[in-house]
Amino acid sequence: MPNVTDDAMRVREIELRRVRLPLVRPFRTALGTDHERDALIVRIATDDGEGWAECVAPREPAYSPEWVGGAQAAIREFLGPLLLERPVDSGTVAARLARVKGHPMAKAALETAVLDAELRATATSLAHRLGAVRTSVECGVAVGIADSVAELLDEIDGYVTAGYRRVKLKIRPGWDVEPVAAFRKRFGDVPLQVDANGAYTLADATALGALDEFGLLLIEQPLAEDDLAAHAGLARLIETPICLDESITSARVARRAIEAGACSVICIKPGRVGGYLEAVRVHDVCREHDVAAWCGGMLETGLGRAANLALAALPGFTLPGDLSASARYFTRDLTAPFVLVDGHLPVPSAPGIGIAPEPDALRDLTTSIEVLVKP
Ligand code: NPG
């Protein structure tokens, strides 16, 4: 295990706080329907100051094996004690936590909190630390499955009018060609991509090939996450570029997927790969192979969004991300709201992740608090 550097800091306390934010409209996907965001917010207290992070684990283990209650338990039982044990710095958090298998979203939250504390103490922004080259990023919007195509088009109309630079439609068998064709008819060549969350099989190749004529930017995770070979097979059968999300759990897997011909685009989510530092390594693999990348979203509050904006400002993020304004998700965000300006959101430039929860919002939205200290 790598040695901690002179910059190592002692984590005195880990606060695990659950917050509940109703969504402005239900978000329906092939995985289920979300009505609210039940998020785990991590705050660490160190000798050098505090650090904040949002754990992206969703309410149910439907996207991946992780869920918010499980992430909290993993931190309480195993990951938290490892972090509290002795001083640590951001570059060694992942190695410290590696003896616990899995739980990338829980690990990512702890690493981000350490990064935030470290960067605040040295007045450095996360964007600078990660290698950002932009001060604002182009935004896309993800649109859930609707009750009817007419309702879907109405919802999208609001987003296109608001200035989003690309739209992502959630699809599943029976809700694919029809909404895509209707979108093209109504919105012309507005950049469009679709996300299946693994709902198809290779036997659906003909149905997926029917999307070829619509000039989509990409189809995200059409098949099962553990089947790179099937994605490589599908890539030979359809023209729409294949993007992987759930399948990409590390930089090593990203390299393998690209080399296997399983994808030509990658959606990078820090929580899915265990943190922002590994997310940068996935980004580097994409650049090395000339593979397009974009930053995914998991209905984060402003806290998680701030950090995602820093990541999306790296040069290899060549497509708009699932990075939307606070108002697309919540009537009241946990932080000062992110507001879309000309289809872009600003990359936070203040130290650390560049934002902290608003005290009143934090108080009003909290449903429970648990504090871990060194035994
Ligand atoms: O804008 O944050 C956003 C939502 C983007 O569609 C989105 N996320 O499958 O990528 C996904 C999906 C998701 C949301 C997955 C929540 C898991 C939890």
Short mmCIF file of C-alpha atoms and ligand atoms in Angstrom, two decimals:
data_model
loop_
_atom_site.label_atom_id
_atom_site.label_comp_id
_atom_site.label_asym_id
_atom_site.label_seq_id
_atom_site.Cartn_x
_atom_site.Cartn_y
_atom_site.Cartn_z
CA MET A 1 0.00 0.00 0.00
CA PRO A 2 1.45 3.44 -0.91
CA ASN A 3 2.75 5.53 1.96
CA VAL A 4 0.80 8.62 2.93
CA THR A 5 2.64 11.84 2.17
CA ASP A 6 3.55 14.73 4.44
CA ASP A 7 0.23 16.29 3.43
CA ALA A 8 -1.74 13.51 5.10
CA MET A 9 -4.50 14.73 7.35
CA ARG A 10 -6.29 13.14 10.22
CA VAL A 11 -10.03 12.59 9.71
CA ARG A 12 -11.57 13.19 13.14
CA GLU A 13 -15.20 12.63 12.32
CA ILE A 14 -17.41 11.43 9.48
CA GLU A 15 -20.95 12.77 9.42
CA LEU A 16 -23.45 10.75 7.38
CA ARG A 17 -26.54 12.74 6.64
CA ARG A 18 -29.55 11.65 4.61
CA VAL A 19 -31.45 14.33 2.74
CA ARG A 20 -34.68 13.97 0.78
CA LEU A 21 -35.47 16.20 -2.21
CA PRO A 22 -38.72 15.68 -4.14
CA LEU A 23 -38.15 15.62 -7.92
CA VAL A 24 -40.07 18.20 -9.95
CA ARG A 25 -41.47 15.30 -11.99
CA PRO A 26 -41.12 11.51 -11.67
CA PHE A 27 -38.13 10.06 -13.56
CA ARG A 28 -39.08 6.77 -15.25
CA THR A 29 -36.47 4.49 -16.85
CA ALA A 30 -36.14 0.82 -17.80
CA LEU A 31 -35.02 0.34 -14.17
CA GLY A 32 -38.02 1.85 -12.37
CA THR A 33 -39.45 5.23 -11.37
CA ASP A 34 -37.87 7.79 -9.02
CA HIS A 35 -40.09 10.35 -7.31
CA GLU A 36 -37.46 11.85 -5.05
CA ARG A 37 -33.74 11.92 -4.45
CA ASP A 38 -32.82 10.31 -1.14
CA ALA A 39 -29.13 11.25 -0.95
CA LEU A 40 -26.35 10.47 1.47
CA ILE A 41 -24.28 13.57 2.19
CA VAL A 42 -20.85 13.03 3.72
CA ARG A 43 -19.09 15.68 5.75
CA ILE A 44 -15.69 14.98 7.24
CA ALA A 45 -14.02 17.03 9.94
CA THR A 46 -10.22 17.06 9.74
CA ASP A 47 -7.44 18.95 11.48
CA ASP A 48 -7.24 21.14 8.36
CA GLY A 49 -10.96 21.91 8.05
CA GLU A 50 -14.03 20.17 6.67
CA GLY A 51 -14.80 18.38 3.42
CA TRP A 52 -18.15 17.65 1.74
CA ALA A 53 -19.34 15.06 -0.76
CA GLU A 54 -22.51 13.49 -2.07
CA CYS A 55 -22.81 9.73 -2.41
CA VAL A 56 -24.66 9.02 -5.66
CA ALA A 57 -26.00 5.61 -4.63
CA PRO A 58 -29.70 5.60 -5.59
CA ARG A 59 -32.67 4.58 -3.49
CA GLU A 60 -32.81 1.02 -4.87
CA PRO A 61 -30.13 -1.41 -6.12
CA ALA A 62 -31.59 -1.36 -9.66
CA TYR A 63 -28.89 0.55 -11.59
CA SER A 64 -26.07 -1.43 -9.92
CA PRO A 65 -25.80 -3.46 -6.69
CA GLU A 66 -25.36 -0.27 -4.64
CA TRP A 67 -28.13 1.63 -2.91
CA VAL A 68 -28.11 4.51 -0.47
CA GLY A 69 -28.84 2.46 2.67
CA GLY A 70 -26.21 -0.09 1.72
CA ALA A 71 -23.63 2.62 1.02
CA GLN A 72 -24.28 4.13 4.43
CA ALA A 73 -23.91 0.73 6.10
CA ALA A 74 -20.69 0.02 4.18
CA ILE A 75 -19.24 3.33 5.37
CA ARG A 76 -20.41 2.78 8.95
CA GLU A 77 -19.17 -0.79 9.21
CA PHE A 78 -16.03 -0.90 7.10
CA LEU A 79 -14.97 2.10 5.04
CA GLY A 80 -15.40 4.79 7.70
CA PRO A 81 -13.25 2.99 10.30
CA LEU A 82 -10.48 2.52 7.67
CA LEU A 83 -10.51 6.25 6.94
CA LEU A 84 -10.50 7.21 10.62
CA GLU A 85 -7.73 4.76 11.48
CA ARG A 86 -4.73 6.96 10.61
CA PRO A 87 -3.92 10.07 8.55
CA VAL A 88 -4.72 9.95 4.86
CA ASP A 89 -4.47 12.07 1.72
CA SER A 90 -6.69 12.03 -1.35
CA GLY A 91 -4.16 10.10 -3.45
CA THR A 92 -4.14 7.19 -1.01
CA VAL A 93 -7.82 6.91 -0.05
CA ALA A 94 -8.57 4.37 -2.79
CA ALA A 95 -5.67 2.11 -1.75
CA ARG A 96 -6.70 2.41 1.91
CA LEU A 97 -10.24 1.30 1.09
CA ALA A 98 -9.30 -1.37 -1.48
CA ARG A 99 -9.56 -4.32 0.89
CA VAL A 100 -13.31 -3.75 0.86
CA LYS A 101 -14.63 -5.21 -2.40
CA GLY A 102 -17.09 -3.23 -4.47
CA HIS A 103 -19.03 -0.24 -3.07
CA PRO A 104 -17.53 2.24 -5.58
CA MET A 105 -20.15 4.91 -4.85
CA ALA A 106 -19.51 4.79 -1.09
CA LYS A 107 -15.75 4.89 -1.69
CA ALA A 108 -16.09 7.75 -4.17
CA ALA A 109 -17.97 9.84 -1.59
CA LEU A 110 -15.22 9.37 1.01
CA GLU A 111 -12.43 10.13 -1.46
CA THR A 112 -14.28 13.24 -2.66
CA ALA A 113 -14.76 14.50 0.92
CA VAL A 114 -11.01 14.07 1.54
CA LEU A 115 -10.22 15.83 -1.75
CA ASP A 116 -12.58 18.66 -0.84
CA ALA A 117 -11.01 19.15 2.61
CA GLU A 118 -7.50 19.00 1.17
CA LEU A 119 -8.25 21.46 -1.64
CA ARG A 120 -10.09 23.89 0.64
CA ALA A 121 -7.09 23.89 2.96
CA THR A 122 -4.80 24.84 0.06
CA ALA A 123 -7.29 27.19 -1.67
CA THR A 124 -7.29 25.08 -4.86
CA SER A 125 -10.37 24.22 -6.92
CA LEU A 126 -11.26 20.63 -7.80
CA ALA A 127 -11.39 21.75 -11.45
CA HIS A 128 -7.77 22.87 -11.27
CA ARG A 129 -6.71 19.71 -9.41
CA LEU A 130 -8.31 17.43 -12.03
CA GLY A 131 -6.94 19.31 -15.05
CA ALA A 132 -9.92 21.35 -16.26
CA VAL A 133 -9.48 23.42 -19.39
CA ARG A 134 -12.90 25.15 -19.53
CA THR A 135 -14.76 27.58 -17.29
CA SER A 136 -18.22 26.41 -18.38
CA VAL A 137 -19.57 23.22 -19.87
CA GLU A 138 -22.26 22.39 -22.40
CA CYS A 139 -25.31 20.78 -20.86
CA GLY A 140 -27.62 18.02 -21.91
CA VAL A 141 -30.85 16.82 -20.34
CA ALA A 142 -32.04 13.27 -19.67
CA VAL A 143 -35.75 12.70 -20.22
CA GLY A 144 -37.60 9.79 -18.62
CA ILE A 145 -40.18 7.50 -20.23
CA ALA A 146 -43.55 9.27 -20.45
CA ASP A 147 -47.16 8.05 -20.47
CA SER A 148 -47.58 9.15 -24.08
CA VAL A 149 -45.48 10.55 -26.93
CA ALA A 150 -47.47 13.80 -26.74
CA GLU A 151 -46.54 14.25 -23.07
CA LEU A 152 -42.93 13.43 -23.84
CA LEU A 153 -42.75 16.05 -26.59
CA ASP A 154 -44.28 18.68 -24.29
CA GLU A 155 -41.67 18.01 -21.64
CA ILE A 156 -38.84 18.12 -24.18
CA ASP A 157 -40.18 21.37 -25.61
CA GLY A 158 -39.54 23.04 -22.25
CA TYR A 159 -35.95 21.81 -22.19
CA VAL A 160 -35.18 22.79 -25.78
CA THR A 161 -36.63 26.24 -25.10
CA ALA A 162 -34.49 26.48 -21.95
CA GLY A 163 -31.42 25.98 -24.15
CA TYR A 164 -30.21 22.43 -23.47
CA ARG A 165 -27.67 21.46 -26.12
CA ARG A 166 -28.69 17.84 -26.45
CA VAL A 167 -31.46 15.55 -25.30
CA LYS A 168 -31.17 11.99 -24.04
CA LEU A 169 -34.28 9.83 -24.17
CA LYS A 170 -34.67 6.83 -21.91
CA ILE A 171 -35.75 3.85 -24.00
CA ARG A 172 -36.84 0.25 -23.44
CA PRO A 173 -38.41 -2.41 -25.68
CA GLY A 174 -41.72 -0.93 -26.89
CA TRP A 175 -40.61 2.70 -26.23
CA ASP A 176 -37.83 3.37 -28.72
CA VAL A 177 -38.42 4.04 -32.42
CA GLU A 178 -41.75 5.83 -31.88
CA PRO A 179 -40.51 8.51 -29.44
CA VAL A 180 -37.28 8.96 -31.42
CA ALA A 181 -39.15 9.42 -34.71
CA ALA A 182 -41.57 11.86 -33.03
CA PHE A 183 -38.63 13.81 -31.59
CA ARG A 184 -37.00 14.19 -35.02
CA LYS A 185 -40.29 15.29 -36.56
CA ARG A 186 -40.87 17.98 -33.93
CA PHE A 187 -37.33 19.15 -33.06
CA GLY A 188 -35.43 18.49 -36.30
CA ASP A 189 -31.71 17.98 -35.85
CA VAL A 190 -31.40 18.89 -32.17
CA PRO A 191 -28.61 16.53 -30.95
CA LEU A 192 -30.25 13.37 -29.61
CA GLN A 193 -29.05 10.20 -27.90
CA VAL A 194 -30.85 7.31 -26.19
CA ASP A 195 -30.20 5.27 -23.03
CA ALA A 196 -31.49 1.71 -22.60
CA ASN A 197 -29.96 0.87 -19.20
CA GLY A 198 -29.24 -2.64 -20.49
CA ALA A 199 -32.86 -3.45 -21.36
CA TYR A 200 -32.19 -5.21 -24.71
CA THR A 201 -30.47 -8.41 -25.85
CA LEU A 202 -28.53 -9.20 -28.99
CA ALA A 203 -31.73 -10.78 -30.32
CA ASP A 204 -33.12 -7.20 -30.52
CA ALA A 205 -30.43 -6.11 -33.00
CA THR A 206 -32.97 -5.55 -35.77
CA ALA A 207 -35.15 -3.34 -33.55
CA LEU A 208 -32.06 -1.36 -32.49
CA GLY A 209 -30.93 -1.10 -36.11
CA ALA A 210 -34.23 0.64 -36.83
CA LEU A 211 -32.79 3.62 -34.91
CA ASP A 212 -29.97 4.02 -37.46
CA GLU A 213 -31.93 6.33 -39.73
CA PHE A 214 -32.37 8.98 -37.00
CA GLY A 215 -28.76 10.12 -36.76
CA LEU A 216 -28.41 9.58 -33.03
CA LEU A 217 -25.21 10.67 -31.29
CA LEU A 218 -25.11 7.31 -29.54
CA ILE A 219 -27.06 4.52 -27.89
CA GLU A 220 -26.07 4.09 -24.26
CA GLN A 221 -25.78 0.67 -22.61
CA PRO A 222 -28.13 -1.26 -24.90
CA LEU A 223 -27.23 -4.70 -23.49
CA ALA A 224 -26.31 -6.37 -20.20
CA GLU A 225 -23.48 -4.67 -18.35
CA ASP A 226 -21.34 -7.81 -18.05
CA ASP A 227 -21.42 -8.64 -21.76
CA LEU A 228 -18.72 -6.73 -23.63
CA ALA A 229 -18.66 -9.38 -26.36
CA ALA A 230 -22.36 -8.89 -27.09
CA HIS A 231 -21.84 -5.12 -27.38
CA ALA A 232 -18.95 -5.73 -29.78
CA GLY A 233 -21.28 -7.99 -31.80
CA LEU A 234 -24.01 -5.35 -31.83
CA ALA A 235 -21.52 -2.68 -32.90
CA ARG A 236 -20.92 -4.70 -36.08
CA LEU A 237 -24.66 -4.85 -36.79
CA ILE A 238 -25.85 -1.27 -36.26
CA GLU A 239 -24.58 2.16 -37.30
CA THR A 240 -25.47 4.14 -34.17
CA PRO A 241 -22.31 4.51 -32.04
CA ILE A 242 -22.44 2.37 -28.89
CA CYS A 243 -21.71 4.10 -25.58
CA LEU A 244 -21.11 2.14 -22.40
CA ASP A 245 -22.15 3.32 -18.93
CA GLU A 246 -22.90 0.53 -16.41
CA SER A 247 -20.23 -1.74 -17.99
CA ILE A 248 -17.37 0.69 -17.34
CA THR A 249 -16.34 0.16 -13.72
CA SER A 250 -12.66 1.23 -13.96
CA ALA A 251 -10.03 2.59 -16.33
CA ARG A 252 -8.85 -0.97 -16.89
CA VAL A 253 -12.31 -2.12 -17.97
CA ALA A 254 -12.63 0.99 -20.17
CA ARG A 255 -9.44 0.02 -21.99
CA ARG A 256 -10.63 -3.56 -22.41
CA ALA A 257 -14.05 -2.46 -23.71
CA ILE A 258 -12.51 -0.11 -26.27
CA GLU A 259 -9.96 -2.68 -27.41
CA ALA A 260 -12.72 -5.30 -27.73
CA GLY A 261 -14.69 -2.99 -30.03
CA ALA A 262 -17.58 -2.92 -27.52
CA CYS A 263 -17.96 0.88 -27.57
CA SER A 264 -16.87 4.02 -29.36
CA VAL A 265 -18.14 6.40 -26.66
CA ILE A 266 -17.95 6.23 -22.85
CA CYS A 267 -20.19 7.81 -20.23
CA ILE A 268 -18.01 8.63 -17.23
CA LYS A 269 -19.61 8.65 -13.78
CA PRO A 270 -17.23 9.13 -10.85
CA GLY A 271 -19.46 7.18 -8.45
CA ARG A 272 -19.53 4.16 -10.75
CA VAL A 273 -15.73 3.97 -11.00
CA GLY A 274 -14.91 4.71 -7.34
CA GLY A 275 -14.12 8.41 -7.47
CA TYR A 276 -12.94 11.45 -9.40
CA LEU A 277 -9.31 10.31 -9.58
CA GLU A 278 -10.26 7.05 -11.31
CA ALA A 279 -12.73 9.02 -13.48
CA VAL A 280 -9.78 11.10 -14.71
CA ARG A 281 -7.94 7.87 -15.55
CA VAL A 282 -10.98 6.66 -17.57
CA HIS A 283 -10.92 10.05 -19.34
CA ASP A 284 -7.22 9.56 -20.11
CA VAL A 285 -7.88 6.11 -21.60
CA CYS A 286 -10.62 7.61 -23.80
CA ARG A 287 -8.28 10.35 -25.05
CA GLU A 288 -5.53 7.87 -25.74
CA HIS A 289 -7.91 5.88 -27.96
CA ASP A 290 -9.68 8.87 -29.48
CA VAL A 291 -12.94 7.72 -27.94
CA ALA A 292 -15.54 10.39 -27.15
CA ALA A 293 -16.52 10.83 -23.49
CA TRP A 294 -19.19 12.68 -21.57
CA CYS A 295 -20.08 13.11 -17.91
CA GLY A 296 -23.07 11.12 -16.66
CA GLY A 297 -25.48 12.21 -13.93
CA MET A 298 -27.34 10.42 -11.15
CA LEU A 299 -29.89 13.05 -10.16
CA GLU A 300 -27.30 14.69 -7.91
CA THR A 301 -28.02 17.66 -5.68
CA GLY A 302 -25.92 20.78 -6.25
CA LEU A 303 -23.15 19.23 -4.17
CA GLY A 304 -22.55 16.32 -6.52
CA ARG A 305 -23.26 18.46 -9.58
CA ALA A 306 -20.52 20.95 -8.62
CA ALA A 307 -17.91 18.20 -8.63
CA ASN A 308 -19.23 16.71 -11.90
CA LEU A 309 -18.93 20.12 -13.56
CA ALA A 310 -15.25 20.24 -12.56
CA LEU A 311 -14.70 16.83 -14.17
CA ALA A 312 -16.67 17.68 -17.31
CA ALA A 313 -14.32 20.64 -17.87
CA LEU A 314 -11.46 18.27 -18.80
CA PRO A 315 -10.43 18.26 -22.47
CA GLY A 316 -11.56 14.71 -23.27
CA PHE A 317 -15.20 15.43 -22.42
CA THR A 318 -16.18 16.04 -26.01
CA LEU A 319 -19.97 15.60 -25.76
CA PRO A 320 -22.50 17.44 -23.53
CA GLY A 321 -23.08 15.67 -20.20
CA ASP A 322 -26.15 14.76 -18.15
CA LEU A 323 -25.55 18.01 -16.31
CA SER A 324 -28.73 20.00 -15.95
CA ALA A 325 -29.76 23.07 -13.97
CA SER A 326 -31.07 22.61 -10.42
CA ALA A 327 -34.58 23.51 -11.61
CA ARG A 328 -34.69 20.45 -13.92
CA TYR A 329 -34.56 18.24 -10.83
CA PHE A 330 -35.69 20.12 -7.71
CA THR A 331 -37.74 23.12 -6.68
CA ARG A 332 -35.25 23.63 -3.87
CA ASP A 333 -31.67 22.40 -4.22
CA LEU A 334 -29.33 21.73 -1.31
CA THR A 335 -26.94 24.41 -2.55
CA ALA A 336 -27.34 27.75 -4.29
CA PRO A 337 -29.09 26.75 -7.52
CA PHE A 338 -27.19 26.03 -10.74
CA VAL A 339 -28.76 28.08 -13.51
CA LEU A 340 -28.38 27.39 -17.22
CA VAL A 341 -26.82 30.24 -19.24
CA ASP A 342 -26.88 29.82 -23.00
CA GLY A 343 -26.97 26.02 -22.65
CA HIS A 344 -24.00 25.99 -20.27
CA LEU A 345 -23.33 25.70 -16.54
CA PRO A 346 -20.35 27.42 -14.94
CA VAL A 347 -17.51 25.30 -13.58
CA PRO A 348 -17.09 26.16 -9.89
CA SER A 349 -13.79 27.95 -9.30
CA ALA A 350 -13.86 28.35 -5.52
CA PRO A 351 -11.63 26.03 -3.42
CA GLY A 352 -12.53 22.33 -3.21
CA ILE A 353 -15.72 21.29 -4.95
CA GLY A 354 -16.49 25.00 -4.89
CA ILE A 355 -19.81 24.95 -3.11
CA ALA A 356 -21.33 23.91 0.22
CA PRO A 357 -24.92 23.22 1.24
CA GLU A 358 -27.06 26.22 2.18
CA PRO A 359 -27.53 25.85 5.96
CA ASP A 360 -31.31 26.40 5.84
CA ALA A 361 -31.86 23.97 2.98
CA LEU A 362 -29.62 21.41 4.66
CA ARG A 363 -31.60 21.66 7.88
CA ASP A 364 -35.00 21.50 6.20
CA LEU A 365 -34.19 18.60 3.86
CA THR A 366 -32.36 16.37 6.37
CA THR A 367 -34.06 13.15 7.44
CA SER A 368 -31.31 11.65 9.64
CA ILE A 369 -27.76 12.24 10.87
CA GLU A 370 -25.20 9.72 12.03
CA VAL A 371 -21.67 10.57 13.21
CA LEU A 372 -18.69 8.20 13.10
CA VAL A 373 -15.57 8.80 15.16
CA LYS A 374 -12.47 6.74 15.79
CA PRO A 375 -13.36 4.11 18.41
O1 NPG B 1 -29.49 14.29 -15.21
O2 NPG B 1 -28.66 13.38 -13.41
C1 NPG B 1 -29.33 13.32 -14.45
C2 NPG B 1 -30.00 12.02 -14.80
C3 NPG B 1 -29.24 11.28 -15.84
O3 NPG B 1 -30.42 9.47 -16.81
C4 NPG B 1 -29.67 9.84 -15.94
N1 NPG B 1 -29.19 9.01 -15.03
O4 NPG B 1 -29.07 5.63 -16.02
O5 NPG B 1 -27.71 7.25 -16.32
C5 NPG B 1 -28.72 6.78 -15.80
C6 NPG B 1 -29.59 7.65 -14.92
C7 NPG B 1 -29.57 7.28 -13.46
C8 NPG B 1 -30.20 8.11 -12.56
C9 NPG B 1 -28.98 6.14 -12.99
C10 NPG B 1 -30.21 7.81 -11.20
C11 NPG B 1 -29.00 5.85 -11.65
C12 NPG B 1 -29.60 6.67 -10.76
#
